Amino acid sequence: YAIGANFVYRRWGNFIEDILSNGEFAPVSIADPGPDGIEGPADDPGTSLTFYDQLNDQSENAFLITNPDDAFRRYRGIEFTANKRLSNRWMVQGSWVISKTTGNVNNTSAIGNSVEYDSPNEDPGLQPFREGRLGNDNTHIAKVLWAYQAPFGINVSGAYFYTSGGTYTRVLRERLSQGNVDVFAEPRGSRRLPAQPKFVLKLEKRFPLAAGQLGVTFEGFNLFNNGAVNDRFTRSGDIFEQPQGLVSPRQIRVGAVYRF
């Protein structure tokens, strides 16, 4: 048996981003109508958001590829582990990670390809809600892997995964001279998708056949048939928070392989 714990701290800096270098913009204050996108009802927060309307021709936009001084991402987490080596026909490995990921450059896209700093409407220095919990900020990630040598030569193995849902942020869209523009209407990562528990099971049996072995397997994926929503519409209005993605449903797979 073995148990352990690890603390992880990482801070990313020197992000490569393309910054609009020749844009001319005028600030426009827009009242936040709340999640339903309609001014007047009780869900209005009573605040205004600042959009930036582009005055010059956007076809002439020029970008400077550089390292913005204030761009950052930070990860803090603690991992607990427990392991039992194979003995008495069974083994198990388990881990549980509790973490927090914050920053103003999201962790859902490749470095250099994010939308940050593309204009004043995405610039963390001008938009107060661009910093917060990032998209793949899964507070809890737990897993248990196990294997058992059952009677009659049947090998049984399985895995249980539990992942906290990622975050999302309500945005407000406004039609400006440069086209439709979305800005965060609340601190980044204010909302969270449902957690996703998943259970995977595999059974395998081998039979001697001629000069080789015939292996028969049974595999089940997402056996709990968890149907958590893994994506939602984030724009204020009648589609706000409507699901646009679900976890794949239960799947069963039976296979056979002959080894010689």
XYZ file of C-alpha atoms in Angstrom:
260
model
C 0.000 0.000 0.000
C 1.125 3.571 -0.596
C -0.448 6.960 0.018
C 0.817 10.377 -0.930
C 0.030 14.024 -1.446
C 1.412 16.627 -3.831
C 0.969 20.366 -4.062
C 1.236 21.942 -7.508
C 1.620 25.629 -8.274
C 2.103 26.914 -11.797
C 2.040 30.427 -13.167
C 2.130 31.086 -16.880
C 3.454 34.354 -18.240
C 4.977 35.758 -21.420
C 1.919 34.818 -23.447
C 2.177 35.529 -27.151
C -0.829 37.569 -28.225
C -1.766 39.718 -31.216
C -2.686 43.225 -30.087
C -4.571 45.627 -32.338
C -2.139 48.492 -32.835
C -3.959 51.018 -35.033
C -7.615 50.887 -34.011
C -9.625 54.001 -33.226
C -12.504 53.396 -30.829
C -15.189 55.319 -28.981
C -16.622 53.947 -25.714
C -20.361 53.214 -25.653
C -22.199 52.542 -22.388
C -24.951 49.912 -22.663
C -27.348 49.005 -19.834
C -27.128 45.319 -18.941
C -30.631 43.852 -19.453
C -29.841 40.719 -17.455
C -29.925 37.070 -18.536
C -33.232 37.374 -20.432
C -31.841 40.159 -22.646
C -34.891 42.378 -22.059
C -34.690 45.651 -20.172
C -37.210 46.130 -17.387
C -37.780 42.727 -15.704
C -36.527 41.961 -12.229
C -33.374 40.173 -13.432
C -31.782 43.430 -14.616
C -28.636 43.985 -12.506
C -28.914 47.774 -12.806
C -25.399 48.161 -14.213
C -23.922 49.224 -17.524
C -21.247 47.629 -19.695
C -18.726 49.513 -21.810
C -18.442 48.554 -25.474
C -15.926 50.073 -27.864
C -17.207 51.089 -31.277
C -14.531 51.088 -33.977
C -14.302 54.370 -35.894
C -11.736 53.470 -38.540
C -12.024 50.828 -41.263
C -11.424 47.420 -39.683
C -10.106 46.085 -43.009
C -6.995 48.146 -42.272
C -6.433 46.605 -38.832
C -2.807 45.892 -38.002
C -1.720 43.662 -35.148
C 1.437 43.585 -33.084
C 2.511 40.135 -31.906
C 4.029 40.600 -28.469
C 3.954 39.528 -24.805
C 1.336 41.621 -22.951
C 2.654 42.527 -19.513
C -0.577 41.744 -17.654
C -1.480 38.452 -19.383
C -1.327 35.538 -16.942
C -2.740 32.191 -15.911
C -2.313 30.548 -12.498
C -2.967 26.986 -11.321
C -2.998 25.819 -7.711
C -3.881 22.288 -6.761
C -3.360 19.532 -4.237
C -3.401 15.865 -5.219
C -4.023 12.928 -2.895
C -3.058 9.439 -4.104
C -3.534 5.900 -2.815
C -2.258 2.703 -4.435
C -2.387 -1.014 -3.754
C -0.137 -3.257 -5.798
C -1.415 -6.491 -7.273
C -1.813 -9.061 -4.499
C -4.486 -11.581 -3.611
C -5.721 -11.231 -7.211
C -6.603 -7.515 -7.106
C -5.094 -4.038 -7.308
C -6.378 -0.473 -7.097
C -5.125 3.057 -7.762
C -6.946 6.199 -6.692
C -6.373 9.925 -6.830
C -8.238 13.108 -5.994
C -7.201 16.552 -7.205
C -8.616 19.759 -5.744
C -7.578 22.767 -7.782
C -8.263 26.310 -8.874
C -7.313 27.873 -12.206
C -7.532 31.632 -12.631
C -6.244 34.192 -15.089
C -7.176 36.430 -17.982
C -6.022 34.153 -20.833
C -8.327 31.187 -21.177
C -7.098 27.578 -21.068
C -9.352 26.282 -23.842
C -7.264 27.390 -26.819
C -3.678 27.234 -28.011
C -1.218 29.903 -26.894
C -1.275 32.790 -29.336
C -4.737 31.927 -30.649
C -6.903 33.358 -27.897
C -9.226 36.320 -28.412
C -7.666 38.327 -25.597
C -6.340 41.748 -26.621
C -7.783 41.516 -30.154
C -9.645 44.772 -29.476
C -10.675 46.935 -26.488
C -13.747 44.711 -26.150
C -11.540 41.743 -25.227
C -8.674 43.599 -23.564
C -8.373 42.606 -19.858
C -6.988 46.050 -19.149
C -10.216 47.689 -20.300
C -12.846 45.020 -19.575
C -13.077 44.427 -15.795
C -14.644 40.951 -16.078
C -11.928 39.307 -18.195
C -10.098 37.921 -15.148
C -11.486 35.024 -13.110
C -12.031 31.258 -13.122
C -11.073 29.896 -16.507
C -13.070 27.541 -18.693
C -11.364 24.267 -17.739
C -11.283 25.072 -14.040
C -12.390 21.642 -12.757
C -12.377 22.044 -8.987
C -12.519 18.301 -8.291
C -11.069 15.514 -10.424
C -11.199 12.069 -8.844
C -10.475 8.663 -10.340
C -10.289 5.068 -9.161
C -8.685 2.399 -11.363
C -8.927 -1.259 -10.337
C -8.382 -4.772 -11.626
C -9.411 -8.210 -10.343
C -8.469 -11.695 -11.468
C -11.834 -13.405 -11.122
C -12.417 -17.173 -11.111
C -12.500 -19.110 -14.404
C -9.714 -16.934 -15.828
C -11.879 -13.846 -16.221
C -10.021 -10.544 -15.883
C -12.197 -7.704 -14.629
C -11.076 -4.087 -14.651
C -12.815 -0.783 -14.260
C -12.422 2.920 -13.819
C -14.521 5.541 -12.073
C -14.015 9.189 -12.944
C -15.586 12.233 -11.316
C -14.975 15.655 -12.805
C -16.456 18.960 -11.700
C -18.064 20.819 -14.575
C -16.173 23.595 -16.302
C -17.117 27.238 -15.995
C -18.901 29.621 -18.321
C -19.736 33.322 -18.316
C -22.787 35.256 -19.441
C -22.090 37.680 -22.280
C -24.034 40.564 -23.772
C -24.026 41.122 -27.539
C -24.293 44.526 -29.163
C -24.288 45.481 -32.833
C -21.514 48.032 -33.461
C -19.861 49.518 -36.539
C -17.423 46.585 -36.741
C -20.233 44.009 -36.408
C -21.590 41.964 -33.506
C -19.504 42.296 -30.345
C -19.784 40.233 -27.150
C -18.489 41.376 -23.763
C -18.569 39.589 -20.432
C -21.543 40.711 -18.342
C -20.237 39.153 -15.109
C -16.881 38.039 -13.685
C -15.278 35.306 -15.756
C -16.262 31.801 -14.651
C -19.240 32.918 -12.556
C -21.308 29.918 -13.669
C -20.512 26.209 -13.646
C -21.649 23.224 -15.675
C -22.844 20.029 -13.927
C -20.334 17.478 -12.650
C -19.658 14.387 -14.750
C -19.381 11.009 -13.003
C -18.422 8.175 -15.352
C -17.969 4.438 -14.793
C -16.159 2.164 -17.261
C -16.059 -1.633 -16.953
C -14.166 -4.292 -18.924
C -14.324 -8.101 -18.751
C -11.931 -10.315 -20.687
C -11.700 -14.089 -21.077
C -9.187 -16.025 -23.177
C -9.757 -19.480 -24.632
C -7.084 -21.765 -26.094
C -7.863 -22.395 -29.737
C -5.681 -24.405 -32.127
C -2.172 -22.946 -31.874
C -3.273 -19.681 -30.343
C -5.772 -17.961 -28.053
C -9.173 -16.452 -28.669
C -9.871 -13.438 -26.476
C -13.408 -12.237 -25.892
C -14.038 -8.831 -24.282
C -17.027 -6.935 -22.960
C -16.664 -3.200 -22.380
C -19.164 -0.732 -20.994
C -18.668 3.033 -21.130
C -20.557 5.565 -19.007
C -22.503 2.724 -17.416
C -24.345 5.140 -15.119
C -25.628 6.764 -18.327
C -24.857 10.195 -16.942
C -26.274 12.813 -19.309
C -24.689 15.954 -17.911
C -24.778 19.128 -19.993
C -21.215 19.968 -21.035
C -21.918 23.199 -22.917
C -24.502 25.978 -22.756
C -25.332 29.088 -24.747
C -23.814 32.013 -22.886
C -25.370 34.996 -24.691
C -28.056 36.962 -22.860
C -31.485 36.477 -24.375
C -34.047 33.742 -24.944
C -31.339 31.147 -25.680
C -29.265 31.891 -22.580
C -28.184 28.714 -20.748
C -29.922 26.419 -23.207
C -27.898 23.200 -23.578
C -25.809 22.813 -26.708
C -23.824 19.721 -25.731
C -24.318 16.547 -23.682
C -22.030 13.823 -22.382
C -22.051 10.769 -24.659
C -24.629 8.192 -23.462
C -23.985 4.652 -22.253
C -22.166 2.514 -24.798
C -21.543 -1.245 -24.850
C -18.855 -2.894 -26.961
C -18.222 -6.605 -27.442
C -15.062 -7.727 -29.188
C -12.965 -10.736 -30.037
C -9.330 -11.179 -31.024
C -7.358 -14.265 -32.015
C -3.658 -14.416 -31.123
C -1.310 -16.963 -32.652
